[in-house]
Coordinates of C-alpha atoms and ligand atoms in Angstrom, one line a residue:
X3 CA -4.7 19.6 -23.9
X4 CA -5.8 21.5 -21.2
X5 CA -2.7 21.3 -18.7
X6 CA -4.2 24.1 -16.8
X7 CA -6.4 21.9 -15.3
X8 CA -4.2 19.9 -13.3
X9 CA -6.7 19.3 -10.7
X10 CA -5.6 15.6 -10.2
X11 CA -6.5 13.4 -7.4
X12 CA -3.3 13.3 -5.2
X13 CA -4.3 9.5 -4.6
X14 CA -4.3 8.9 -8.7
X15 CA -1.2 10.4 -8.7
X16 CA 0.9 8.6 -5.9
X17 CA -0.7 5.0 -7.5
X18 CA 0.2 5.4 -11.0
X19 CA 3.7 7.5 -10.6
X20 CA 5.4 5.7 -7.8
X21 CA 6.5 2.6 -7.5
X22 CA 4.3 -0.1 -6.2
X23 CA 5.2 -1.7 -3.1
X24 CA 4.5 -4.7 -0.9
X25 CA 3.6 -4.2 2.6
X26 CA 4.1 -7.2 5.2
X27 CA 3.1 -7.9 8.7
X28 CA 4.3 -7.2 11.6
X29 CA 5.2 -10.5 12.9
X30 CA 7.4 -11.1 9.1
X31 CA 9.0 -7.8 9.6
X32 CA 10.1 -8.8 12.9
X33 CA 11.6 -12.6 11.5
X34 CA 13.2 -10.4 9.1
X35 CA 14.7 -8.2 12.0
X36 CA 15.6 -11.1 14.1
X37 CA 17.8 -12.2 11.1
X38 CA 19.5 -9.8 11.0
X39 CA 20.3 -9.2 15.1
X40 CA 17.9 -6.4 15.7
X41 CA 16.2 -6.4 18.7
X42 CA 12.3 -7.2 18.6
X43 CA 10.2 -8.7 21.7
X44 CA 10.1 -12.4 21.5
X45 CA 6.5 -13.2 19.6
X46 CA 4.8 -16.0 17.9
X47 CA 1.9 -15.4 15.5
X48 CA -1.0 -17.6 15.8
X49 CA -4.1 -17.9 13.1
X50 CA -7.0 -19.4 15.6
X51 CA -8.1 -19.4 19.1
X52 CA -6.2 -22.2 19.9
X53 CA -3.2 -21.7 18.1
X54 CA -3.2 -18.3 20.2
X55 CA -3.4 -20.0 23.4
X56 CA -0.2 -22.7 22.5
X57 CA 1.7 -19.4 21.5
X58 CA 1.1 -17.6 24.7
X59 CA 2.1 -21.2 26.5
X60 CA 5.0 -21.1 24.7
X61 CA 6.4 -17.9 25.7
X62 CA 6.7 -19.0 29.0
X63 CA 5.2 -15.4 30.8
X64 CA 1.7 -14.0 31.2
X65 CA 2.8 -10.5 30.6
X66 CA 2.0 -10.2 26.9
X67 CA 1.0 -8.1 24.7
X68 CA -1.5 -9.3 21.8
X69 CA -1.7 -7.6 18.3
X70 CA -3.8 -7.9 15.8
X71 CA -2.0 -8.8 11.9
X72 CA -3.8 -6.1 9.7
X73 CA -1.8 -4.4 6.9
X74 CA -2.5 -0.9 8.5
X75 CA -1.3 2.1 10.8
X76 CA -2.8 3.0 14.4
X77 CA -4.0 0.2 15.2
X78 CA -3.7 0.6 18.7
X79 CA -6.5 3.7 18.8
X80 CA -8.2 1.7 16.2
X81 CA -11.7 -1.0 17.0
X82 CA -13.6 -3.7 15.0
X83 CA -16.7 -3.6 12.8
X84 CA -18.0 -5.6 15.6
X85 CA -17.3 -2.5 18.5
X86 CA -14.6 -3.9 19.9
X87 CA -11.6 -1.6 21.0
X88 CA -8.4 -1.5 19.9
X89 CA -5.8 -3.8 17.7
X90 CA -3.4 -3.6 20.5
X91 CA -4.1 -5.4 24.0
X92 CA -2.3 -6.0 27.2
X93 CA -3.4 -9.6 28.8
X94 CA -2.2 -12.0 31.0
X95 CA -1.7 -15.4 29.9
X96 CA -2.8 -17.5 27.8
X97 CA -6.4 -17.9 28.5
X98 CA -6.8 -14.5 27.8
X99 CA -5.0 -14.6 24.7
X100 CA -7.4 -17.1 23.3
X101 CA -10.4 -14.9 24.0
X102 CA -9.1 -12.2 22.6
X103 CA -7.6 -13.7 19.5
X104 CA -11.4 -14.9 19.0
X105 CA -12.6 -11.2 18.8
X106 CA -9.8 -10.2 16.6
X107 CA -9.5 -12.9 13.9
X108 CA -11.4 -12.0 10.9
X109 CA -12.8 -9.2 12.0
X110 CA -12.0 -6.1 10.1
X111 CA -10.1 -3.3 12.3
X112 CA -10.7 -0.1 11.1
X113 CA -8.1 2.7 12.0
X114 CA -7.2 6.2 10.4
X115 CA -5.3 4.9 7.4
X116 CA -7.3 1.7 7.1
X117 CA -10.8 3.5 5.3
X118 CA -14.2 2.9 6.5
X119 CA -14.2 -1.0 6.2
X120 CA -11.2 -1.7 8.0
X121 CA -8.7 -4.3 7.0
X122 CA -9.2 -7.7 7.9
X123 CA -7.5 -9.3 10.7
X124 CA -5.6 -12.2 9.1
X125 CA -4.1 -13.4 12.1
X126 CA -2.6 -12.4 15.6
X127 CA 1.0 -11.8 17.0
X128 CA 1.5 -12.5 20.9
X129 CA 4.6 -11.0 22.0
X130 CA 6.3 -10.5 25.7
X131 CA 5.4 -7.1 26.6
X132 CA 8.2 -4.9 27.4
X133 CA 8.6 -2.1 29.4
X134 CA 9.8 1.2 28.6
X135 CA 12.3 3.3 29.5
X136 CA 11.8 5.6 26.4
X137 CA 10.0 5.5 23.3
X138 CA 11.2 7.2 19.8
X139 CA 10.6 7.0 16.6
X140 CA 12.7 5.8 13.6
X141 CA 12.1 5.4 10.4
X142 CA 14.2 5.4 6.4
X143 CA 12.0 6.1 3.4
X144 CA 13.0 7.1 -0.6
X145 CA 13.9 10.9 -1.0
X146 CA 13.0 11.0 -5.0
X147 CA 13.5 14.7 -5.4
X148 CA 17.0 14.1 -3.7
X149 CA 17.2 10.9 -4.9
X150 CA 18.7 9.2 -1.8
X151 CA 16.8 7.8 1.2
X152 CA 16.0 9.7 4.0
X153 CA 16.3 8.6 7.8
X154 CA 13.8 10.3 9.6
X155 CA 14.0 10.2 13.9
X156 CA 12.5 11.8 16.3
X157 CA 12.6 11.5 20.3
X158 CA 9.1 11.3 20.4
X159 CA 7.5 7.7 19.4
X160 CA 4.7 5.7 20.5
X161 CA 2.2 8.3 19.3
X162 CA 1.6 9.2 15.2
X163 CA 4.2 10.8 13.8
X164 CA 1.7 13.3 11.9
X165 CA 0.7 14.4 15.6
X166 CA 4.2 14.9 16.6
X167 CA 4.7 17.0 13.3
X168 CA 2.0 19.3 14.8
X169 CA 2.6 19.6 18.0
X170 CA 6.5 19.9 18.8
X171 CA 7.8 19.9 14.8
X172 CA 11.3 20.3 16.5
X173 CA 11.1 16.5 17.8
X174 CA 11.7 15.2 14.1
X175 CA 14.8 15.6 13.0
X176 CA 15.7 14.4 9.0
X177 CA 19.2 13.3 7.1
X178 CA 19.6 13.1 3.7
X179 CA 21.7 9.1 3.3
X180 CA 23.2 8.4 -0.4
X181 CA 21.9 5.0 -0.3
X182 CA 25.4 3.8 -1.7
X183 CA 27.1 5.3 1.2
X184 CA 25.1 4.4 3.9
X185 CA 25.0 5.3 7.8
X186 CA 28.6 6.0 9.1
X187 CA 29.2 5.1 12.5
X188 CA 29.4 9.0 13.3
X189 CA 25.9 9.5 11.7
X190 CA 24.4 7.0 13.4
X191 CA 25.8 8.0 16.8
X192 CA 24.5 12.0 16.0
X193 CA 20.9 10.2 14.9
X194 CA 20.6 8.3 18.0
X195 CA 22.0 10.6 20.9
X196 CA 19.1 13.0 19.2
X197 CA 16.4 10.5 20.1
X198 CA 16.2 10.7 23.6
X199 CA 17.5 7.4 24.9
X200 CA 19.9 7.0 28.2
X201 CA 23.5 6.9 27.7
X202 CA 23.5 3.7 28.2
X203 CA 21.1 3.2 25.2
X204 CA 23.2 4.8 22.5
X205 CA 25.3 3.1 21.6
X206 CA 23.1 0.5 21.1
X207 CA 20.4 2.2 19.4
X208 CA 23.3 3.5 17.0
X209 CA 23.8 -0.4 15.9
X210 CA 20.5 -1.1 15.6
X211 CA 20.2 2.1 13.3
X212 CA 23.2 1.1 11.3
X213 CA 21.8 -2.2 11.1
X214 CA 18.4 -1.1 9.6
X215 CA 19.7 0.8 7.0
X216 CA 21.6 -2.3 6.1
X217 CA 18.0 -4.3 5.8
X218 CA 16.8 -1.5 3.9
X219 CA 19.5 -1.9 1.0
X220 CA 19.8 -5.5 1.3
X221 CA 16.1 -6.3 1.3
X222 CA 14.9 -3.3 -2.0
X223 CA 12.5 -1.7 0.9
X224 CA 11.0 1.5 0.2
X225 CA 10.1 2.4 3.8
X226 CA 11.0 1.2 7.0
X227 CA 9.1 2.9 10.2
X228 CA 10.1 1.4 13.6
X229 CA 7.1 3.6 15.9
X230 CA 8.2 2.6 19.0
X231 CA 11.7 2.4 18.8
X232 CA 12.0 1.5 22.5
X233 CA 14.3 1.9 25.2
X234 CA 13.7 -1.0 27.6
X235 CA 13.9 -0.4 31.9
X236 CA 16.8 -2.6 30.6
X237 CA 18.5 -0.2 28.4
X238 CA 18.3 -2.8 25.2
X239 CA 16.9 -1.1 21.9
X240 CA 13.8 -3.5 20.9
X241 CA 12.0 -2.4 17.4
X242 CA 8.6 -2.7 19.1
X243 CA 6.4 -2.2 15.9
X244 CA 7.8 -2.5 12.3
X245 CA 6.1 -1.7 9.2
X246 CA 8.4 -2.5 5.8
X247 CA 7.1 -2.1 2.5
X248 CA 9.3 -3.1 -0.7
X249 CA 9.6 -2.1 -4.0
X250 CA 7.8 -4.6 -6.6
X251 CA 10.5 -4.2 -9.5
X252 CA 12.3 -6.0 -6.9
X253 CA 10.4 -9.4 -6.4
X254 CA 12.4 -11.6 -8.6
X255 CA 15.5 -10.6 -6.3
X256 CA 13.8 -10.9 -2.4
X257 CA 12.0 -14.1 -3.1
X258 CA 11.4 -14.7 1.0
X259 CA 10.0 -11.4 1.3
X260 CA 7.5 -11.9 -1.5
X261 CA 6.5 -14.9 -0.5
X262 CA 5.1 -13.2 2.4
X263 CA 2.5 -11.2 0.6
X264 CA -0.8 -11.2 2.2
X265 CA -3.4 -11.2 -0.8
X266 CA -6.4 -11.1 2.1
X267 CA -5.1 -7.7 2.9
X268 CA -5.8 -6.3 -1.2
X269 CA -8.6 -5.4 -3.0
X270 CA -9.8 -8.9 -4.9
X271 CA -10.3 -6.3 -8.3
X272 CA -6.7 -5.1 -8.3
X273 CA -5.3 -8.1 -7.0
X274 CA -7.3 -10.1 -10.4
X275 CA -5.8 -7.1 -12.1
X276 CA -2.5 -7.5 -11.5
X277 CA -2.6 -11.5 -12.1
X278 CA -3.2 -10.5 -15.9
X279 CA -0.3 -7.7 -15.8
X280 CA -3.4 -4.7 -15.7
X281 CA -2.9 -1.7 -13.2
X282 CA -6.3 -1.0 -11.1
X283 CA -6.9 2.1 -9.6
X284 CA -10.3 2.8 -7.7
X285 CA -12.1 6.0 -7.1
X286 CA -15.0 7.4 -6.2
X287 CA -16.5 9.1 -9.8
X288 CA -19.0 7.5 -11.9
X289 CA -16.8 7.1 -15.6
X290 CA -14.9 4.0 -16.0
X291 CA -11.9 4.7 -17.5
X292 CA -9.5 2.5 -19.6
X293 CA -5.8 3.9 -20.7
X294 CA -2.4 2.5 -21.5
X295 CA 0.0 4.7 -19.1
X296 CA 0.3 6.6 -16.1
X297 CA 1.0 9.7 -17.9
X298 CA -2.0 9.0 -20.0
X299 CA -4.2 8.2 -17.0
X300 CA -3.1 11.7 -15.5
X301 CA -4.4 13.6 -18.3
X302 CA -7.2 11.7 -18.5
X303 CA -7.9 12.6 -14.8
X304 CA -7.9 16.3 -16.0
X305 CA -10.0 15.9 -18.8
X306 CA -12.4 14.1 -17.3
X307 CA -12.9 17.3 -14.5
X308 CA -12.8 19.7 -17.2
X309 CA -15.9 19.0 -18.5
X310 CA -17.3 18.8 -15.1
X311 CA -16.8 14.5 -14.6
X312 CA -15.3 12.2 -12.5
X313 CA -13.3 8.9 -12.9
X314 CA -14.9 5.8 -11.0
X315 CA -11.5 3.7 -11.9
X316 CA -8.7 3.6 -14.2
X317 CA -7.4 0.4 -15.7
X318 CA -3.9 1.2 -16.7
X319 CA -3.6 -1.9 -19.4
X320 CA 0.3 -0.7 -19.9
X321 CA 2.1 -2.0 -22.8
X322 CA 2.0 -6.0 -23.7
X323 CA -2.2 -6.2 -23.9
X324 CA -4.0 -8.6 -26.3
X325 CA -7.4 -8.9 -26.6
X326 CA -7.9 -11.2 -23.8
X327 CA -6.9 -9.1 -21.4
X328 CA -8.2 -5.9 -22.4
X329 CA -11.7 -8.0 -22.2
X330 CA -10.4 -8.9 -19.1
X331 CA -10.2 -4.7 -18.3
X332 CA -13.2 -3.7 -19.1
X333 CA -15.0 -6.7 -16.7
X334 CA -12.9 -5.5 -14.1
X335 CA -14.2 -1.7 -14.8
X336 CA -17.5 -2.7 -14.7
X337 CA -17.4 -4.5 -11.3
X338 CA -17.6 -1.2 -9.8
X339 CA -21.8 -0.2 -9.3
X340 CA -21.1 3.7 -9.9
X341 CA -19.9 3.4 -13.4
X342 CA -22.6 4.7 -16.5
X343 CA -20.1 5.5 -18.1
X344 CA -16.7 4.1 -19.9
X345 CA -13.8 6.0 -21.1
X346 CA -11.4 4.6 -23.4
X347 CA -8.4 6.5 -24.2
X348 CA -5.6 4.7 -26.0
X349 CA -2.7 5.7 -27.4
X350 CA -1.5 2.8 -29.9
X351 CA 2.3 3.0 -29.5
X352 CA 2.8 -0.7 -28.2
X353 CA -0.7 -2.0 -27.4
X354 CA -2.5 -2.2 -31.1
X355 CA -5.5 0.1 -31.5
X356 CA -7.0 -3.3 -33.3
X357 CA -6.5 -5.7 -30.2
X358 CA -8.2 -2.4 -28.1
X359 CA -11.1 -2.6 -30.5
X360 CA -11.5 -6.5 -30.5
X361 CA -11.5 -6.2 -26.9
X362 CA -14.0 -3.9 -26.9
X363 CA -16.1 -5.8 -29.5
X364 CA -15.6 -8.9 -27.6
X365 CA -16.2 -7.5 -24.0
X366 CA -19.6 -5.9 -25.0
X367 CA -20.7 -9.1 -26.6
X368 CA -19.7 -11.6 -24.0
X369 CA -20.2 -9.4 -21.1
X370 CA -23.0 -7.5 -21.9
X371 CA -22.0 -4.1 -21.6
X372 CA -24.8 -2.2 -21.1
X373 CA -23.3 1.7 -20.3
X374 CA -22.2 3.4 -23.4
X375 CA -18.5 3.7 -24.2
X376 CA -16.4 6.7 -25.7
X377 CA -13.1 6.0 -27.2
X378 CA -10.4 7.8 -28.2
X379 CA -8.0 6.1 -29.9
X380 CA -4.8 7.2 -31.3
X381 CA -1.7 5.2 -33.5
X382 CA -1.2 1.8 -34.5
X383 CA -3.4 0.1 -36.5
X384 CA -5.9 3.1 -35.8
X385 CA -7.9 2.6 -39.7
X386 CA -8.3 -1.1 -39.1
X387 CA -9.6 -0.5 -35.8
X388 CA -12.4 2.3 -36.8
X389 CA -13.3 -0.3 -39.6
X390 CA -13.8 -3.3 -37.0
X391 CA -16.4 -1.2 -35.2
X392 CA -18.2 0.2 -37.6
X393 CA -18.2 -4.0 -38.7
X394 CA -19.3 -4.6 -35.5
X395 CA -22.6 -2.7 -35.4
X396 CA -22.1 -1.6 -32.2
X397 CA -24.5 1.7 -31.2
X398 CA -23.5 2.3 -27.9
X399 CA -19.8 3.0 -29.0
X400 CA -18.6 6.5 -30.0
X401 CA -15.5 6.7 -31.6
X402 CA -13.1 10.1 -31.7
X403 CA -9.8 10.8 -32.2
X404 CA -10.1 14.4 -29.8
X405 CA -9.6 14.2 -26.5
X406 CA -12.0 16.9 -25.9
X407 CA -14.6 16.1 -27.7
X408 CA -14.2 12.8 -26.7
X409 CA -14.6 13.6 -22.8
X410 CA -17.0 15.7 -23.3
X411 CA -19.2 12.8 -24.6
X412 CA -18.2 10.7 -22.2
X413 CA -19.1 13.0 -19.0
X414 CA -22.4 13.7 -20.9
X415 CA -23.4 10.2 -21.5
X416 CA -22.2 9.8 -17.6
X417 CA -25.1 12.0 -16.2
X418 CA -28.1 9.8 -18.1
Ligands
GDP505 P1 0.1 0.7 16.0 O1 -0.9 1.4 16.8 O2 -0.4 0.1 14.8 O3 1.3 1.6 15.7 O4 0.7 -0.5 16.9 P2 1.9 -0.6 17.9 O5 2.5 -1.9 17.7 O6 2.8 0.5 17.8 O7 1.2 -0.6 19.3 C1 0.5 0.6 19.8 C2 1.2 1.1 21.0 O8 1.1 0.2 22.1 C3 2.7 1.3 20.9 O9 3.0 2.6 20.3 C4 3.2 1.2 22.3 O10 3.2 2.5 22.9 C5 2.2 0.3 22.9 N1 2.8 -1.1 23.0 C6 2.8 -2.1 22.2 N2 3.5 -3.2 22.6 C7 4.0 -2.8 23.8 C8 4.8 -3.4 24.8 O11 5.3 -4.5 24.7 N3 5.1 -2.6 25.9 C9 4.7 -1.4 26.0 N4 5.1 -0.7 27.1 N5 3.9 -0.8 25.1 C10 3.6 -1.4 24.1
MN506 MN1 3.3 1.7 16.0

């Protein structure tokens, strides 16, 4: 194999190598903080117009703030597909939150992370708005190459922390935490009196730190950003914003947390995927692409751009497929317009190179297929599966057992 040509897609790469993780809203982050003592603005999130207005009611002030629930970043400087400005809006009262919970709710807000379609607006979260003494950033995420979290502060919040990294790198400030031994009261008092809050604040904001690091462990989360971290005209430390994400190996453990999973927020394709145990990745190439492993996938990514192609998906079927669901793979494959093309390379170790084949036998026949397929399949049960497709009179199926050979078909059979 050509390892030379490591010109993998950084995207490909972070999907298939890390962890997956769940990502929750705003408003669940902030039951999950109130739990646990942290302080968060007072909030209630409403899912209509009207619902918006009782919240707003109920919070007995008109100096609120209104946000809209989509599972992205920035979106304060973000807007709507419909024009409208901003996830993030000052009102007063409750009238006003009604009208403009009707120009957020399912709309899609599109911001810098979010891609060109935006992220739909699943529901809203009316908080009292706060007023700040100082705002800083705070946030814990997985160190693998250290393998131990890293806390990561910086006296400048409110803004992105990408923009901070450019402008004054010397705000952010980083600590290496053994997840086992956790923040000592020291470390947390060095963390916050480096984050620009009032002496007054710091002690507090030291708690607060000690106390997120505690949801962190307790909770399996993989990343924890608190942008702002605010110091109120008060001198109380309120987590203004919270995004959490979790680790998915962890579900059967942090049952309340999973149960807060916003499938509106996912792509339908990868959440189908996932139902039957299936891995979906999306790009942007034309070849569909069907492999058992990240590992596999990667070197499958290089291949692929080797011989001048590139992937439109991958469907990582993993380990325990049958024939169902590898049918079930190659429909999902196909929902995306820009393939001509499908990939197949399978190494048999634990999925059967038989089941692959009666997928593939089944999935043309019931679905269709009309794009021409290459596989390359390798290891158990590899005879009986050449010998079901050359059964199956299927002419639009190539079978190698090269990888090269095999991709350079497959990017060749692309371009028609
Ligand atoms: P993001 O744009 O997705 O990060 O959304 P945020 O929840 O962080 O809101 C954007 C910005 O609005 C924050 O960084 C704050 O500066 C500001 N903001 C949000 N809520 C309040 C509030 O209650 N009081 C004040 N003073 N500012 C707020
Ligand atoms: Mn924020």
């Amino acid at each position: 194999m050509h390892m030379f040509a490591r010109t993998f897609n950084k995207n490909l790469v972070k999907r298939v190598s890390q962890v997956r993780y769940l990502s929750i809203h705003e408003f669940r982050s902030a039951t999950l903080l109130r739990q646990y003592g942290v302080g968060t603005p007072k909030g209630i999130a409403a899912f209509t117009p009207e619902e918006a207005y009782q919240a707003a009611k109920k919070l007995g002030t008109d100096d609120l703030v209104i946000k809209a629930q989509a599972l992205t970043g920035g979106r304060g400087k973000g807007h709507f597909d419909t024009g409208y400005k901003s996830g993030v809006h000052l009102i007063n009262g409750a009238k006003e939150a009604k009208e403009v919970a009707e120009q957020m709710l399912h709309h899609n807000l599109i911001t810098k992370q979010s891609g060109p379609a935006g992220k739909p607006v699943s529901a809203v979260y009316i908080v009292e708005r706060k007023y700040a003494e100082h705002e800083a950033y705070f946030s814990i995420v997985m160190d693998r190459q250290n393998q131990s979290t890293m806390v990561i502060a910086s006296s400048e919040g409110g803004m992105s922390v990408e923009e901070v990294a450019k402008k004054n790198p010397d705000a952010i400030k980083k600590f290496s935490v053994g997840i086992d031994e956790g923040i000592s009261d020291e470390l947390a008092t060095k963390i916050a009196s480096g984050m620009g809050f009032t002496d007054d604040a710091v002690s507090k904001a030291a708690t607060a730190i000690k106390t997120l690091f505690q949801i962190f462990r307790e909770k399996d989360a993989t990343q924890i950003e608190i942008n702002p971290l605010t110091e109120t005209k008060e001198h109380d430390i309120e987590c203004v914003d919270a995004k959490f994400n979790f680790d998915n190996s962890a579900a059967y453990r942090q049952k309340e947390v999973f149960s807060w999973r916003d499938e509106s927020q996912e792509d339908p394709d990868e959440v189908t995927a996932s139902q039957y145990g299936l891995n979906f990745i999306k790009l942007n190439g034309n070849i569909g692409c069907l492999v058992n492993g990240a590992g596999l996938a990667m070197a499958t990514m290089d291949v692929v751009k080797l011989y001048g192609g590139a992937p439109a998906n991958f469907l990582d079927v993993g380990g325990a497929s049958t024939p169902a669901t590898i049918e079930k793979a190659f429909e999902l494959i196909m929902t995306e317009k820009n393939v001509s093309a499908i990939f197949v390379n399978i190494f048999g170790g634990i999925v059967r190179c038989d089941y692959v084949a009666d997928g593939l036998i089944s999935a043309t026949k019931n679905l269709g297929l009309k794009v021409p397929v290459v596989a390359r399949l390798r290891g158990t049960n590899l005879e009986l599966a050449q010998k079901k497709i050359a059964e199956s009179g299927l002419n639009k199926l190539h079978l190698f057992s090269d990888l090269d050979e095999a991709a350079a078909k497959v990017v060749e059979l692309g371009k028609k």
